[in-house]
Short mmCIF file of C-alpha atoms in Angstrom, two decimals:
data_model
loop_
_atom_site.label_atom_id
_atom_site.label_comp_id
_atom_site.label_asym_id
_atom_site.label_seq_id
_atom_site.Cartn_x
_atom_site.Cartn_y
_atom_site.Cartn_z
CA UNK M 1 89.13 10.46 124.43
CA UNK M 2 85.85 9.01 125.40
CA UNK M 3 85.10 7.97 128.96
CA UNK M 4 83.73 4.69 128.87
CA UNK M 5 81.18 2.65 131.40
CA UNK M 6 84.03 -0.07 131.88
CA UNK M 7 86.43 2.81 133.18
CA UNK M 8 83.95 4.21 135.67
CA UNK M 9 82.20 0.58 136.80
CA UNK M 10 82.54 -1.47 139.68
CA UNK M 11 82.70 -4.49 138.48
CA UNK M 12 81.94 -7.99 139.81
CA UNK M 13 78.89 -6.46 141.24
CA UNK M 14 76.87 -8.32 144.00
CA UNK M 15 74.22 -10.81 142.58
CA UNK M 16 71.64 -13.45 144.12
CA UNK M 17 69.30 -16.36 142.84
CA UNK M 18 66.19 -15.15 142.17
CA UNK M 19 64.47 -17.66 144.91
CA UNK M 20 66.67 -15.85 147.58
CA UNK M 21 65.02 -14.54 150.23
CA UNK M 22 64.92 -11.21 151.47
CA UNK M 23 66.71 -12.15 154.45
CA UNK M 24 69.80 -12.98 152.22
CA UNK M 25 69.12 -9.73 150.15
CA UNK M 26 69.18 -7.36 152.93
CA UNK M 27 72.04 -9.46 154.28
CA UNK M 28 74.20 -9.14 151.24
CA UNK M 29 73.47 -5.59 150.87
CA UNK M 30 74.93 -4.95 154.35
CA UNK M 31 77.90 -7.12 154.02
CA UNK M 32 79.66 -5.96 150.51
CA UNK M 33 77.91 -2.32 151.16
CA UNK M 34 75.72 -1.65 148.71
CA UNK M 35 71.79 -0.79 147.90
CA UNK M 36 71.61 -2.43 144.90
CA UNK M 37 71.75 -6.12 143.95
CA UNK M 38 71.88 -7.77 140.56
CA UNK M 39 68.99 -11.16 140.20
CA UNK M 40 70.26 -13.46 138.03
CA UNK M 41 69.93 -17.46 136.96
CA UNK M 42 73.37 -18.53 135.98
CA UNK M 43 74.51 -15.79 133.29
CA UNK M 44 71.02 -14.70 132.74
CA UNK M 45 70.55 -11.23 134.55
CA UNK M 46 66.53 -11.20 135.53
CA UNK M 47 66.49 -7.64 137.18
CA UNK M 48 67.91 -6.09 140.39
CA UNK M 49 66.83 -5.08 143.67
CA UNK M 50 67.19 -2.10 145.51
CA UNK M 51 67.45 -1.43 149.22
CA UNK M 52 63.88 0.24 148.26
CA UNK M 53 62.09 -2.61 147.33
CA UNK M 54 62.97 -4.91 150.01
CA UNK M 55 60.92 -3.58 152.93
CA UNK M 56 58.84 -5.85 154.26
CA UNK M 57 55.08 -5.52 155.80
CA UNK M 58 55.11 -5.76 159.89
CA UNK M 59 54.04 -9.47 160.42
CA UNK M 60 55.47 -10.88 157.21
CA UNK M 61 59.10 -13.03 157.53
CA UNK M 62 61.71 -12.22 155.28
CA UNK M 63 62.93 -15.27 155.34
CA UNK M 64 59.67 -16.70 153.73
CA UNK M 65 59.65 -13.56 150.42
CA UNK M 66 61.56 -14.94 147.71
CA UNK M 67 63.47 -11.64 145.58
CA UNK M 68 62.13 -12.35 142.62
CA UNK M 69 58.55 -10.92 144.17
CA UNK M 70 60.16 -7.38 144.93
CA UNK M 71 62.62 -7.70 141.77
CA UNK M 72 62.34 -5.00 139.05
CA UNK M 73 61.88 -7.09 136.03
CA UNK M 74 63.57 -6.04 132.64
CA UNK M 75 66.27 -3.74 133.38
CA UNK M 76 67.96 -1.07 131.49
CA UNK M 77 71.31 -1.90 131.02
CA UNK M 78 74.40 -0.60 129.18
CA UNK M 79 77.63 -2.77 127.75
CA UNK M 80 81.13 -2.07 129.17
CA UNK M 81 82.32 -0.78 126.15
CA UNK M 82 79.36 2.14 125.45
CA UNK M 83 80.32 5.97 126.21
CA UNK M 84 79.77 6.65 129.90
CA UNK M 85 77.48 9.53 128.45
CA UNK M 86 74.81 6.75 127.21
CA UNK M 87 74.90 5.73 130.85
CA UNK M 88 73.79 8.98 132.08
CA UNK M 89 71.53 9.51 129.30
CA UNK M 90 70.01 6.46 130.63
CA UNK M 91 69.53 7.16 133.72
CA UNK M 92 67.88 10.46 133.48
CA UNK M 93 65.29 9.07 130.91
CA UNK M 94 64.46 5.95 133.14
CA UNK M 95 64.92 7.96 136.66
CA UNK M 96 67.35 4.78 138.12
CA UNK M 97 70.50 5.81 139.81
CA UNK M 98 72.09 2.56 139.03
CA UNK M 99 72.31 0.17 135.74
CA UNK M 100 73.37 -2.95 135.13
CA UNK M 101 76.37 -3.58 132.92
CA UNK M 102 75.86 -6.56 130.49
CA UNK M 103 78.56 -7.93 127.92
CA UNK M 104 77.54 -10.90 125.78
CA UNK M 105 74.31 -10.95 127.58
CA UNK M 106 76.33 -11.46 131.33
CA UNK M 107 76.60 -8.86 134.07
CA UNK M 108 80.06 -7.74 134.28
CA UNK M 109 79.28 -4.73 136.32
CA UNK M 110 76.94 -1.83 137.94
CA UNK M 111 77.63 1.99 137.24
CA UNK M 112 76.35 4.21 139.40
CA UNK M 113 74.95 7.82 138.55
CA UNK M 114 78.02 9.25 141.31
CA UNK M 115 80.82 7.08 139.16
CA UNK M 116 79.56 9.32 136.17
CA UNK M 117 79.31 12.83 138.34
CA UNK M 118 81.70 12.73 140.95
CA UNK M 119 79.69 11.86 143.95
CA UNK M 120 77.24 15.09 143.34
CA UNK M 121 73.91 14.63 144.56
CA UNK M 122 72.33 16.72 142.59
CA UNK M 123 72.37 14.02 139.45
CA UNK M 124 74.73 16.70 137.44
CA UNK M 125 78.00 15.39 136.46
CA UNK M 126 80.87 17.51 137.71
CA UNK M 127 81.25 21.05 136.09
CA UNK M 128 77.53 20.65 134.79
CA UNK M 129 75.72 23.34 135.25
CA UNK M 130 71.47 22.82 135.04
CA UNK M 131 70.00 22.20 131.80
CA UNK M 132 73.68 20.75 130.53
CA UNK M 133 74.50 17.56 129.30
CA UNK M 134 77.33 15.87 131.01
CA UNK M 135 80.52 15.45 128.76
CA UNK M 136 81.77 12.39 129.88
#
């Protein structure tokens, strides 16, 4: 049996307007625990932003720096129902640890590369030895 991305998701993943500030962002982040946040305008996912991108230049509020400055625009994504494998496939060829998961064009979800390896660092899925591909 396959391992799918909807089996390995979280779903209901955190999301903000894109005219939030970074304030909120960072806020959020804290509050529900995670580094990455989903952008969105209704259904429409925008992008997502990372703990990364939110730092903010000494002197500059974050109150005043709207996400959708910092936001990484266009981003991969994979549907509940694809093979967890695509997901990590994904990841290694775009170098994110995280992607959005869409289904009819909504976020439903974020997978993370340690749902797909077991919490290994190294960005091997569990068993994998270098050079493998994971068979998830």
């Amino acid at each position: 049996m396959t391992l799918l991305v909807k089996d390995v998701m979280a779903a209901g993943p955190a999301a903000v307007r894109p005219d939030a500030s970074l304030a909120e962002v960072a806020r959020l982040m804290r509050e529900q625990r995670t580094d990455d946040v989903l952008v969105a305008h209704g259904d429409a996912l925008l992008g997502v932003v990372s703990a990364r991108d939110i730092g903010v230049p000494e002197g500059v509020d974050p109150q005043g720096v709207s996400v959708d400055s910092v936001c990484g625009a266009d981003p991969v994504t994979v549907r509940a129902d694809d093979p967890a494998g695509e997901a990590y496939r994904l990841m290694r060829e775009h170098d994110v640890r995280r992607l959005p998961v869409v289904d009819d064009g909504k976020p439903v979800g974020i997978v993370g590369l340690g749902d797909l390896t077991g919490g290994g660092d190294d960005g091997r899925a569990a068993g994998e030895s270098e050079g493998d591909t994971p068979e998830v």
